[in-house]
Coordinates of C-alpha atoms in Angstrom, one line a residue:
Chain A
M1 CA 127.6 84.8 110.6
A2 CA 129.2 88.2 111.0
R3 CA 129.6 91.2 113.2
L4 CA 128.0 94.5 112.0
T5 CA 129.4 97.9 113.0
L6 CA 127.8 101.1 112.1
D7 CA 129.9 104.2 112.7
S8 CA 128.6 107.7 112.7
L9 CA 126.0 107.2 110.0
A10 CA 124.3 110.3 108.7
M11 CA 121.7 110.7 106.0
T12 CA 120.2 113.8 104.5
Y13 CA 117.9 113.9 101.5
G14 CA 118.7 116.9 99.3
H15 CA 118.7 120.1 101.4
G16 CA 116.1 118.8 103.9
D17 CA 116.4 118.0 107.5
P18 CA 118.8 115.1 108.3
I19 CA 117.0 111.7 108.6
L20 CA 119.9 110.1 110.6
H21 CA 122.4 111.9 112.8
D22 CA 125.6 110.3 113.9
L23 CA 124.2 106.8 114.3
S24 CA 126.5 104.2 115.7
L25 CA 125.7 100.6 116.5
A26 CA 127.6 97.4 117.1
V27 CA 126.0 94.0 116.6
A28 CA 127.7 90.9 117.8
D29 CA 128.0 87.7 115.7
G30 CA 124.8 85.7 115.6
Q31 CA 122.6 88.2 117.5
L32 CA 119.2 89.4 116.6
V33 CA 119.0 93.2 117.1
S34 CA 115.8 95.2 116.7
L35 CA 115.6 98.8 115.5
L36 CA 112.5 100.0 117.3
G37 CA 110.8 103.4 116.7
P38 CA 107.8 105.2 115.5
S39 CA 107.4 105.9 111.8
G40 CA 109.8 108.6 110.7
S41 CA 112.4 107.7 113.3
G42 CA 114.9 106.5 110.7
K43 CA 114.8 102.8 111.3
T44 CA 113.9 101.8 107.8
T45 CA 116.4 104.3 106.4
T46 CA 119.1 102.7 108.6
L47 CA 118.2 99.3 107.3
R48 CA 118.2 100.4 103.7
I49 CA 121.6 102.0 104.1
I50 CA 123.0 98.8 105.6
A51 CA 121.6 96.9 102.6
G52 CA 123.1 99.3 100.2
L53 CA 119.7 100.4 98.8
L54 CA 120.4 103.9 100.0
Q55 CA 123.7 105.7 100.1
Q56 CA 124.5 107.3 103.4
T57 CA 125.7 110.9 103.4
S58 CA 128.6 110.1 105.7
G59 CA 129.7 107.3 108.1
T60 CA 130.9 103.8 107.6
I61 CA 129.4 100.3 107.6
K62 CA 131.5 97.3 108.5
V63 CA 130.8 93.6 108.3
D64 CA 133.4 91.9 110.4
D65 CA 136.5 94.0 109.4
E66 CA 135.4 94.7 105.8
D67 CA 134.3 98.2 105.1
I68 CA 131.2 97.9 102.8
S69 CA 130.2 101.6 102.9
R70 CA 130.7 102.0 99.2
V71 CA 130.1 98.4 98.0
P72 CA 127.1 98.1 95.6
V73 CA 124.1 96.3 97.0
Y74 CA 124.5 93.1 94.9
K75 CA 128.0 92.5 96.2
R76 CA 127.3 93.0 99.9
G77 CA 126.2 89.4 100.6
L78 CA 123.3 90.5 102.8
S79 CA 119.7 89.5 102.2
M80 CA 116.6 91.4 103.0
V81 CA 112.9 90.5 103.7
F82 CA 110.5 93.3 102.8
Q83 CA 107.3 94.3 104.4
S84 CA 105.5 93.5 101.1
Y85 CA 107.5 90.2 100.9
A86 CA 108.4 91.2 97.3
L87 CA 108.2 87.7 95.9
F88 CA 108.8 87.4 92.2
P89 CA 105.2 87.0 90.8
H90 CA 106.3 85.2 87.6
L91 CA 108.3 82.5 89.4
T92 CA 107.2 79.5 91.5
V93 CA 108.1 79.2 95.1
F94 CA 111.0 76.9 94.2
A95 CA 112.3 79.3 91.5
N96 CA 111.9 82.3 93.9
V97 CA 114.0 80.5 96.5
A98 CA 116.5 79.3 93.8
Y99 CA 116.9 82.8 92.3
G100 CA 119.7 84.0 94.6
L101 CA 121.6 80.8 94.3
K102 CA 121.7 81.1 90.5
R103 CA 124.1 84.1 90.9
Q104 CA 126.5 81.9 92.9
K105 CA 128.7 79.5 91.0
L106 CA 126.8 76.3 92.0
S107 CA 125.9 73.2 90.1
K108 CA 122.3 72.5 89.3
A109 CA 122.3 69.6 91.7
D110 CA 123.7 71.8 94.5
I111 CA 121.0 74.4 93.9
T112 CA 118.2 71.8 94.0
A113 CA 119.7 70.3 97.2
K114 CA 119.9 73.7 99.0
V115 CA 116.5 74.8 97.9
T116 CA 114.9 71.5 98.9
A117 CA 116.6 71.7 102.3
I118 CA 115.5 75.3 103.1
L119 CA 111.9 74.5 101.9
Q120 CA 112.0 71.6 104.3
T121 CA 113.2 73.8 107.2
T122 CA 110.5 76.4 106.5
G123 CA 107.7 73.9 106.0
L124 CA 107.2 74.8 102.3
T125 CA 107.9 71.5 100.6
D126 CA 104.3 71.0 99.5
L127 CA 104.1 74.5 98.0
A128 CA 107.2 74.4 95.9
E129 CA 105.4 74.5 92.5
R130 CA 102.8 77.2 93.5
Y131 CA 103.0 80.8 92.4
P132 CA 103.1 83.6 95.0
Q133 CA 99.6 84.9 94.3
E134 CA 98.3 81.4 95.2
L135 CA 99.7 81.7 98.7
S136 CA 98.4 83.1 102.0
G137 CA 100.2 86.0 103.6
G138 CA 101.9 83.7 106.1
Q139 CA 103.1 81.4 103.4
Q140 CA 104.4 84.3 101.3
Q141 CA 106.3 85.4 104.4
R142 CA 107.9 82.0 104.8
V143 CA 108.9 82.0 101.1
A144 CA 110.5 85.5 101.5
L145 CA 112.4 84.2 104.5
A146 CA 113.5 81.0 102.8
R147 CA 114.7 83.0 99.7
A148 CA 116.7 85.3 102.0
L149 CA 118.2 82.5 104.1
V150 CA 119.1 80.0 101.3
V151 CA 122.0 82.2 100.0
D152 CA 123.6 81.9 103.5
P153 CA 123.8 85.7 103.9
R154 CA 126.3 87.4 106.2
L155 CA 123.4 89.5 107.6
L156 CA 119.7 89.0 107.4
L157 CA 117.7 92.3 107.3
L158 CA 114.1 92.3 108.1
D159 CA 111.9 95.3 107.3
E160 CA 108.7 95.1 109.4
P161 CA 108.2 91.6 108.1
L162 CA 105.2 90.9 110.3
S163 CA 103.1 94.0 109.9
N164 CA 100.9 92.6 107.1
L165 CA 99.9 89.5 109.0
D166 CA 97.0 89.2 111.4
A167 CA 97.6 89.2 115.2
K168 CA 97.7 85.4 115.7
L169 CA 99.9 84.6 112.8
R170 CA 102.2 87.4 113.8
V171 CA 103.1 85.7 117.1
A172 CA 103.7 82.4 115.3
M173 CA 105.8 83.9 112.6
R174 CA 108.0 85.9 115.0
E175 CA 108.8 82.7 116.9
E176 CA 109.5 81.0 113.5
I177 CA 111.9 83.8 112.6
R178 CA 113.7 83.5 116.0
R179 CA 113.9 79.7 115.7
L180 CA 115.4 79.9 112.2
Q181 CA 117.7 82.7 113.2
L182 CA 119.1 80.7 116.2
Q183 CA 119.3 77.5 114.2
L184 CA 121.3 79.1 111.3
H185 CA 123.1 81.5 113.7
T186 CA 122.5 84.4 111.3
T187 CA 123.2 87.9 112.5
T188 CA 119.9 89.7 112.0
I189 CA 118.6 93.2 112.0
F190 CA 114.9 93.5 112.6
V191 CA 113.0 96.7 112.0
T192 CA 109.7 97.2 113.8
H193 CA 107.4 99.7 115.5
D194 CA 105.9 97.1 117.8
Q195 CA 107.6 96.9 121.1
E196 CA 106.0 93.6 122.2
E197 CA 107.2 92.0 118.9
C198 CA 110.8 93.1 119.3
F199 CA 111.1 92.4 123.0
A200 CA 109.9 88.9 122.4
I201 CA 112.6 87.8 120.0
S202 CA 115.6 90.3 120.3
D203 CA 118.9 89.9 122.0
K204 CA 119.2 93.7 122.0
V205 CA 117.0 96.6 121.1
A206 CA 118.0 100.0 119.7
V207 CA 115.2 102.5 120.3
L208 CA 115.4 105.2 117.6
N209 CA 113.9 108.7 117.7
Q210 CA 114.4 111.3 115.0
G211 CA 117.4 109.6 113.5
K212 CA 119.2 109.0 116.8
I213 CA 119.6 106.0 119.0
E214 CA 118.0 106.9 122.3
Q215 CA 118.9 103.6 124.0
Y216 CA 120.6 100.4 123.0
A217 CA 120.3 97.5 125.5
A218 CA 118.7 94.2 126.2
P219 CA 114.9 94.1 126.1
E220 CA 114.7 93.6 129.9
E221 CA 117.0 96.5 130.6
I222 CA 114.9 98.8 128.3
Y223 CA 111.7 97.6 129.8
H224 CA 112.7 98.3 133.4
H225 CA 115.2 101.1 133.0
P226 CA 114.4 103.3 130.1
Q227 CA 117.0 106.1 130.0
T228 CA 115.0 108.8 128.3
E229 CA 111.4 110.1 128.5
F230 CA 111.0 109.1 124.8
V231 CA 112.0 105.5 125.4
A232 CA 109.8 105.4 128.5
R233 CA 106.8 106.7 126.7
F234 CA 107.3 104.3 123.8
I235 CA 107.3 101.3 126.1
G236 CA 104.3 102.1 128.2
F237 CA 105.2 104.5 130.9
E238 CA 102.2 106.8 131.0
N239 CA 103.0 109.1 133.9
F240 CA 105.7 111.8 133.8
L241 CA 106.0 114.1 136.8
P242 CA 108.1 117.2 136.2
V243 CA 110.8 117.6 138.9
N244 CA 111.5 121.0 140.4
G245 CA 114.4 119.9 142.6
T246 CA 115.5 117.4 145.3
V247 CA 114.7 117.1 148.9
A248 CA 117.7 115.8 150.7
D249 CA 118.8 112.5 149.1
H250 CA 115.5 110.6 149.2
A251 CA 112.8 112.7 147.6
Y252 CA 112.0 115.0 144.7
R253 CA 109.9 118.1 144.5
V254 CA 106.9 117.8 142.1
G255 CA 104.8 121.0 142.2
D256 CA 104.3 121.7 145.8
Q257 CA 104.5 118.0 146.7
T258 CA 107.3 115.9 147.9
V259 CA 107.7 112.5 146.3
A260 CA 109.9 110.0 148.0
V261 CA 112.0 107.6 146.0
A262 CA 114.2 104.6 146.9
G263 CA 117.9 105.1 146.5
P264 CA 119.9 108.3 146.3
T265 CA 118.4 111.2 144.2
K266 CA 120.0 112.4 141.0
P267 CA 120.6 116.1 140.9
D268 CA 120.1 116.1 137.1
A269 CA 116.7 114.3 137.1
K270 CA 114.0 116.2 135.1
V271 CA 111.0 113.9 135.4
L272 CA 109.8 111.0 137.5
T273 CA 108.0 108.2 135.6
I274 CA 105.9 105.3 136.6
R275 CA 103.6 102.8 134.8
P276 CA 99.9 103.0 135.5
N277 CA 99.8 99.5 137.0
Q278 CA 102.7 100.3 139.4
I279 CA 100.7 103.0 141.2
Q280 CA 99.0 101.5 144.3
L281 CA 95.4 102.1 145.2
S282 CA 94.9 102.7 148.9
P283 CA 92.0 100.8 150.4
D284 CA 91.6 103.4 153.2
D285 CA 91.8 107.2 152.8
Q286 CA 95.6 107.1 153.0
G287 CA 98.1 108.6 150.6
L288 CA 97.3 111.1 147.9
S289 CA 93.8 111.8 146.6
G290 CA 92.5 112.7 143.2
Q291 CA 89.3 112.7 141.3
V292 CA 88.5 110.3 138.5
T293 CA 87.7 112.1 135.2
I294 CA 87.8 109.2 132.7
R295 CA 87.5 105.5 133.2
T296 CA 88.6 103.0 130.4
Y297 CA 88.0 99.3 130.6
L298 CA 91.2 97.4 129.5
G299 CA 89.9 93.8 130.2
S300 CA 92.4 93.0 132.9
A301 CA 92.0 96.3 134.7
Y302 CA 90.3 99.7 134.7
R303 CA 92.4 102.6 133.7
Y304 CA 91.6 105.8 135.5
T305 CA 92.5 109.3 134.4
V306 CA 92.9 111.1 137.7
D307 CA 93.2 114.8 138.5
S308 CA 95.6 114.9 141.5
P309 CA 97.9 117.3 143.3
L310 CA 100.7 115.8 141.2
G311 CA 98.9 116.6 137.9
T312 CA 96.9 114.3 135.7
L313 CA 97.9 110.7 136.3
Q314 CA 97.0 107.4 134.6
I315 CA 96.3 104.7 137.2
D316 CA 95.2 101.1 136.8
G317 CA 92.8 99.6 139.3
P318 CA 91.2 96.2 139.8
T319 CA 88.0 95.3 137.9
E320 CA 86.4 93.9 141.1
T321 CA 86.0 97.3 142.7
P322 CA 85.3 99.9 140.0
V323 CA 85.5 103.6 141.0
A324 CA 82.9 105.8 139.5
I325 CA 83.7 108.9 137.3
G326 CA 83.7 111.9 139.6
A327 CA 84.5 109.9 142.7
P328 CA 87.7 110.4 144.7
L329 CA 90.6 107.9 144.3
H330 CA 93.3 107.3 146.9
F331 CA 96.7 106.1 145.9
T332 CA 100.3 106.0 146.8
L333 CA 103.4 106.0 144.6
P334 CA 105.7 103.2 145.6
A335 CA 109.1 104.7 146.2
D336 CA 111.0 101.7 144.6
Q337 CA 109.0 101.9 141.4
L338 CA 109.5 105.6 140.6
L339 CA 112.1 106.1 138.0
P340 CA 114.0 109.4 137.7
L341 CA 114.9 110.3 134.1
E342 CA 117.5 112.9 133.2
A343 CA 116.3 113.6 129.6
Chain B
M1 CA 77.9 97.9 88.7
L2 CA 76.0 97.3 85.5
D3 CA 72.8 95.4 85.8
R4 CA 73.1 92.5 83.5
H5 CA 69.4 92.2 83.2
N6 CA 68.9 95.7 82.1
H7 CA 67.1 95.4 78.7
V8 CA 67.8 98.9 77.6
L9 CA 71.5 98.4 78.0
Q10 CA 71.3 95.1 76.2
L11 CA 69.5 96.7 73.3
I12 CA 72.1 99.5 73.1
G13 CA 74.9 96.9 73.2
V14 CA 73.2 95.0 70.3
I15 CA 72.8 98.2 68.3
V16 CA 76.5 99.2 68.8
L17 CA 77.7 95.7 67.9
A18 CA 75.5 95.7 64.8
L19 CA 76.8 99.1 63.7
L20 CA 80.3 97.8 64.1
I21 CA 79.9 94.4 62.4
L22 CA 77.3 95.2 59.7
P23 CA 79.5 97.4 57.5
L24 CA 82.2 94.8 57.7
G25 CA 79.8 92.1 56.7
I26 CA 78.7 94.2 53.7
V27 CA 82.3 94.7 52.7
V28 CA 82.8 91.0 52.8
V29 CA 79.7 90.3 50.7
T30 CA 80.5 93.0 48.1
S31 CA 84.0 91.6 47.6
F32 CA 82.4 88.6 45.9
G33 CA 80.1 90.5 43.6
T34 CA 80.3 90.3 39.8
E35 CA 79.3 93.9 39.1
P36 CA 82.1 96.2 38.0
T37 CA 81.3 98.7 40.8
I38 CA 80.8 98.0 44.5
S39 CA 77.1 97.2 45.0
F40 CA 75.0 95.5 47.6
P41 CA 73.3 93.1 47.4
I42 CA 75.4 91.2 44.9
K43 CA 73.9 89.6 41.8
G44 CA 76.6 86.9 41.1
F45 CA 79.6 85.3 42.8
T46 CA 83.2 85.6 41.7
L47 CA 86.8 85.5 43.2
A48 CA 88.1 87.7 40.4
W49 CA 88.6 90.8 42.6
Y50 CA 90.8 88.8 44.9
A51 CA 93.0 87.8 42.0
N52 CA 93.0 91.5 40.8
I53 CA 94.7 92.6 44.1
W54 CA 98.0 91.0 43.1
T55 CA 97.9 92.7 39.7
Q56 CA 98.1 96.1 41.3
P57 CA 101.8 96.9 42.1
A58 CA 100.7 99.8 44.3
F59 CA 99.0 97.3 46.6
V60 CA 101.8 94.8 46.7
D61 CA 104.5 97.4 47.2
G62 CA 102.3 99.3 49.6
F63 CA 101.7 96.1 51.7
Q64 CA 105.4 95.4 51.9
S65 CA 106.4 98.9 52.9
S66 CA 103.5 99.3 55.3
L67 CA 104.5 95.9 56.9
T68 CA 108.2 96.9 57.2
I69 CA 107.5 100.4 58.5
A70 CA 104.9 99.1 61.0
L71 CA 107.3 96.4 62.3
L72 CA 110.3 98.6 62.6
A73 CA 108.4 101.6 64.1
S74 CA 106.8 99.3 66.7
L75 CA 110.2 97.7 67.6
L76 CA 111.9 101.0 67.8
A77 CA 109.1 102.5 69.9
L78 CA 109.6 99.6 72.4
L79 CA 113.4 100.0 72.4
I80 CA 113.1 103.7 73.2
G81 CA 109.9 103.6 75.2
V82 CA 110.6 100.8 77.6
P83 CA 113.9 102.2 78.9
A84 CA 112.3 105.7 79.1
V85 CA 109.4 104.4 81.1
Y86 CA 111.8 102.5 83.4
A87 CA 113.8 105.7 84.0
L88 CA 110.6 107.8 84.5
T89 CA 109.1 105.4 87.0
R90 CA 112.2 104.2 88.9
F91 CA 114.6 107.2 89.1
D92 CA 114.2 110.6 90.6
I93 CA 114.3 112.6 87.4
P94 CA 114.0 116.4 87.4
Q95 CA 111.2 117.7 85.3
K96 CA 109.6 114.2 85.3
A97 CA 106.1 115.5 84.4
W98 CA 107.5 117.5 81.5
F99 CA 109.1 114.4 80.0
Q100 CA 105.9 112.4 80.5
T101 CA 103.9 115.1 78.6
L102 CA 106.6 115.2 75.9
F103 CA 106.3 111.5 75.3
L104 CA 102.6 111.6 75.2
S105 CA 102.3 114.7 73.1
P106 CA 101.9 113.0 69.7
T107 CA 98.5 111.8 70.8
L108 CA 97.4 115.4 71.7
I109 CA 98.4 116.9 68.3
P110 CA 96.2 116.0 65.2
E111 CA 98.1 113.5 63.1
I112 CA 97.6 115.6 60.0
V113 CA 99.6 118.4 61.8
I114 CA 102.3 116.0 62.7
G115 CA 102.5 114.7 59.1
F116 CA 102.7 118.2 57.8
A117 CA 105.3 119.3 60.3
L118 CA 107.4 116.3 59.6
Y119 CA 107.1 116.9 55.9
Q120 CA 108.2 120.5 56.3
T121 CA 111.1 119.7 58.6
L122 CA 112.5 116.3 57.5
V123 CA 111.7 116.3 53.8
I124 CA 111.8 120.0 52.8
A125 CA 114.3 121.5 55.3
W126 CA 116.6 118.6 56.0
R127 CA 116.2 116.9 52.6
L128 CA 115.8 113.5 54.3
P129 CA 114.7 110.6 52.0
L130 CA 111.0 109.5 52.3
W131 CA 111.7 106.1 53.9
P132 CA 113.5 107.3 57.0
S133 CA 111.0 110.2 57.3
L134 CA 108.1 107.7 57.3
L135 CA 109.8 105.6 59.9
I136 CA 110.3 108.7 62.2
G137 CA 106.7 109.7 61.7
H138 CA 105.4 106.3 62.5
L139 CA 107.8 106.0 65.5
L140 CA 106.2 109.2 66.9
L141 CA 102.8 107.7 66.3
C142 CA 103.8 104.5 68.3
L143 CA 105.7 106.0 71.2
P144 CA 102.7 107.2 73.2
Y145 CA 101.1 103.7 73.2
V146 CA 104.3 102.2 74.6
I147 CA 104.7 104.9 77.2
R148 CA 101.2 104.7 78.4
L149 CA 100.7 101.0 78.6
V150 CA 104.2 100.2 80.0
T151 CA 104.0 103.0 82.6
S152 CA 100.7 101.7 83.9
S153 CA 102.2 98.2 84.4
M154 CA 105.4 99.5 85.9
L155 CA 103.4 101.5 88.4
H156 CA 101.6 98.3 89.4
L157 CA 104.9 96.4 89.9
D158 CA 106.2 96.5 93.5
P159 CA 109.6 98.3 93.4
H160 CA 110.7 96.1 96.2
I161 CA 110.8 93.0 94.0
E162 CA 113.7 94.5 92.1
E163 CA 115.5 95.5 95.3
A164 CA 115.0 91.9 96.5
A165 CA 116.8 90.7 93.4
W166 CA 119.7 93.1 94.0
T167 CA 120.1 92.0 97.6
L168 CA 120.2 88.4 96.3
G169 CA 123.4 89.2 94.3
T170 CA 121.9 90.3 91.0
S171 CA 123.2 93.4 89.2
R172 CA 120.8 96.1 88.2
P173 CA 120.8 95.3 84.4
R174 CA 120.4 91.6 85.0
A175 CA 117.6 92.2 87.5
F176 CA 115.8 94.3 84.8
F177 CA 115.9 91.4 82.4
T178 CA 115.1 88.6 84.8
I179 CA 112.6 90.3 87.1
V180 CA 111.2 93.5 85.6
L181 CA 110.8 92.5 82.0
P182 CA 108.9 89.2 82.6
N183 CA 106.5 91.0 84.8
I184 CA 105.7 93.8 82.3
R185 CA 105.6 91.4 79.3
T186 CA 101.8 91.6 78.9
S187 CA 101.9 95.4 78.5
I188 CA 104.8 95.2 76.1
V189 CA 103.0 92.7 73.9
A190 CA 99.8 94.9 74.0
A191 CA 101.8 98.0 73.2
F192 CA 103.5 96.3 70.3
M193 CA 100.1 95.2 68.8
L194 CA 98.6 98.6 69.2
C195 CA 101.6 100.2 67.6
F196 CA 101.7 97.8 64.8
I197 CA 98.0 98.1 64.0
N198 CA 98.0 101.9 64.3
S199 CA 101.1 102.3 62.1
F200 CA 99.8 99.8 59.5
N201 CA 96.5 101.6 59.2
N202 CA 97.8 105.1 59.4
I203 CA 96.8 107.6 56.7
P204 CA 97.4 111.2 57.9
I205 CA 101.1 110.9 58.5
S206 CA 101.8 108.6 55.5
L207 CA 99.9 111.0 53.2
F208 CA 102.5 113.7 53.6
L209 CA 105.6 111.4 53.5
N210 CA 104.4 109.4 50.5
G211 CA 105.8 109.8 47.1
P212 CA 106.0 108.0 43.7
S213 CA 108.9 106.0 45.1
Q214 CA 107.4 105.3 48.5
N215 CA 103.9 103.8 48.7
M216 CA 102.0 102.9 51.8
L217 CA 99.0 100.5 51.7
P218 CA 96.3 102.7 53.2
T219 CA 97.3 105.7 51.0
A220 CA 97.5 103.3 48.0
I221 CA 93.9 102.2 48.7
L222 CA 92.8 105.8 48.9
N223 CA 94.4 106.7 45.6
Y224 CA 92.9 103.6 44.0
L225 CA 89.4 104.6 45.2
Q226 CA 89.7 108.0 43.6
N227 CA 89.9 106.5 40.1
N228 CA 88.2 103.1 40.5
Y229 CA 85.1 102.0 42.4
D230 CA 85.4 98.3 41.8
P231 CA 85.3 95.5 44.5
T232 CA 89.1 95.0 44.5
V233 CA 89.1 97.4 47.5
S234 CA 86.5 95.2 49.2
A235 CA 88.6 92.1 48.5
L236 CA 91.7 93.8 49.8
S237 CA 89.8 94.9 53.0
V238 CA 88.8 91.3 53.6
V239 CA 92.4 90.2 53.2
L240 CA 93.6 92.8 55.6
M241 CA 91.0 91.9 58.2
L242 CA 92.1 88.3 58.0
F243 CA 95.7 89.3 58.2
T244 CA 95.2 91.4 61.3
A245 CA 93.0 88.7 62.9
V246 CA 95.6 86.0 62.3
L247 CA 98.4 88.2 63.6
M248 CA 96.5 88.9 66.8
L249 CA 95.7 85.2 67.3
L250 CA 99.3 84.4 66.8
M251 CA 100.5 86.9 69.3
E252 CA 97.9 85.7 71.8
K253 CA 99.1 82.1 71.4
L254 CA 102.8 82.9 71.4
L255 CA 102.9 85.5 74.1
G256 CA 100.3 84.6 76.6
V257 CA 96.5 84.6 76.9
G258 CA 94.9 87.9 77.8
A259 CA 97.9 90.0 76.6
L260 CA 95.6 92.2 74.5
T261 CA 92.6 92.3 76.7
T262 CA 94.2 93.1 80.0
T263 CA 96.4 96.2 80.6
E264 CA 97.6 95.2 84.0
T265 CA 100.2 92.6 85.0
N266 CA 99.4 90.2 87.8

């Protein structure tokens, strides 16, 4: 139950390239915020700096108004769930969960009561006397969560906690995490490279690229209005049309073509982007025309790679009327779906 | 995978086992013989040679100092080796590979050379008494076992479990004792046993650092054999076999099943 403020964090290992540049982030009390990015983007480094497992080169970390930038990890009052779960192999589930409480000045009865309660909440009561190696991945994950939550941390830090689970369990566990987080009102930082996963449960998402935050907003905002080409690519925009200039206030020049958009044009726009499923196929020979070079079956649709006057485009089409490779494809770009990006 | 039904392999196994066990069996038998020299088969049965062990001060003193040195050297090797391994596996240490080789180097150099070098340096040059010199020599003998066994189990231990303990409010030293140590216990017990047995049986190093005032059991046996060839040595060998067997059983019982037969934790 706390606010987290990161101010101008920077991190460099030795004399190498910086891992983080000037990273700032504010997380409100009780929110679940995801750090989303590909591997090497600095998301895990950021999390480990918050935890105190890594020392930042510069910048400050505040929890509420307390500056914890130089506080050792064991005094920060944050708990962390690791990708490998990191359960203590020589302790039972009960003792694993009780471990953190033993460092707090609590009576034995209080410890037992707290552990019993959290085991109940996480559905682990029947497994209390088992050892970690006797548990399935999902059960180990629950124990790791229970162990982190029982100490009533000011912040809960989750480092790709779902990536070792199979697809079905992953969906169930992410809902479980969200349920517990809302129930206990614990401010949570969730690191992931899976956009679906983080959109599903986050209040806000910070998209990281090469140690910088590219965009920090609610999932809906990021999904519909990515601000940079990197963010757009990461969340499924496949088509990026380089812009040469504007035509009055309603269209852009792309190659020797004119592409109309809704709303006023931005003079600084560098690319236009659109998702493959937002491009409309024309039933007649209207609109633009291109030639299909690759066809991929996606289950819900066919995805065509099309050579067109605008360049190579990814276009989704219905499965009922497949277009053959080599055949022409007619399509239009809906003006209200085209998104101009400035970077 | 080995084929369990491969008769050739089975035969080889039987031969190897026989070669290992037969000589020991013969030693056991000869220790009860009535002849004044070691002979097989025996013509009569006596326990006199067992009684004779205790009349030899070299054996009794040798046993005591071998036991003391083996215990101390093994303990010291653990006290130095375990923290060294922790540092080498958990911290970014410059010249890490160099340190690792340094710690393992006593296994690469013939023990007789180590013994001679220690004699030259500690006893001749530094005028150190024999007892501490022996302890240092046996410590060098033990250290590589600790380094090797404990390193392998530290490398198998997920470093995140220690970090998890820190984030739960545990200081680094405390996490070492409550989380790391219990999980590498098996390798520590195994290392201790190997150290103890190797130190207790060692001849090459002890040979150089021995003296009239300082006797070690294996060298005492060697000396005795030069002048006598009676079954006292057989009887002593049987006693030592039993002693080692009891010790190993005790360790297994006290410190966990499989401690000596597995080198990995979890």
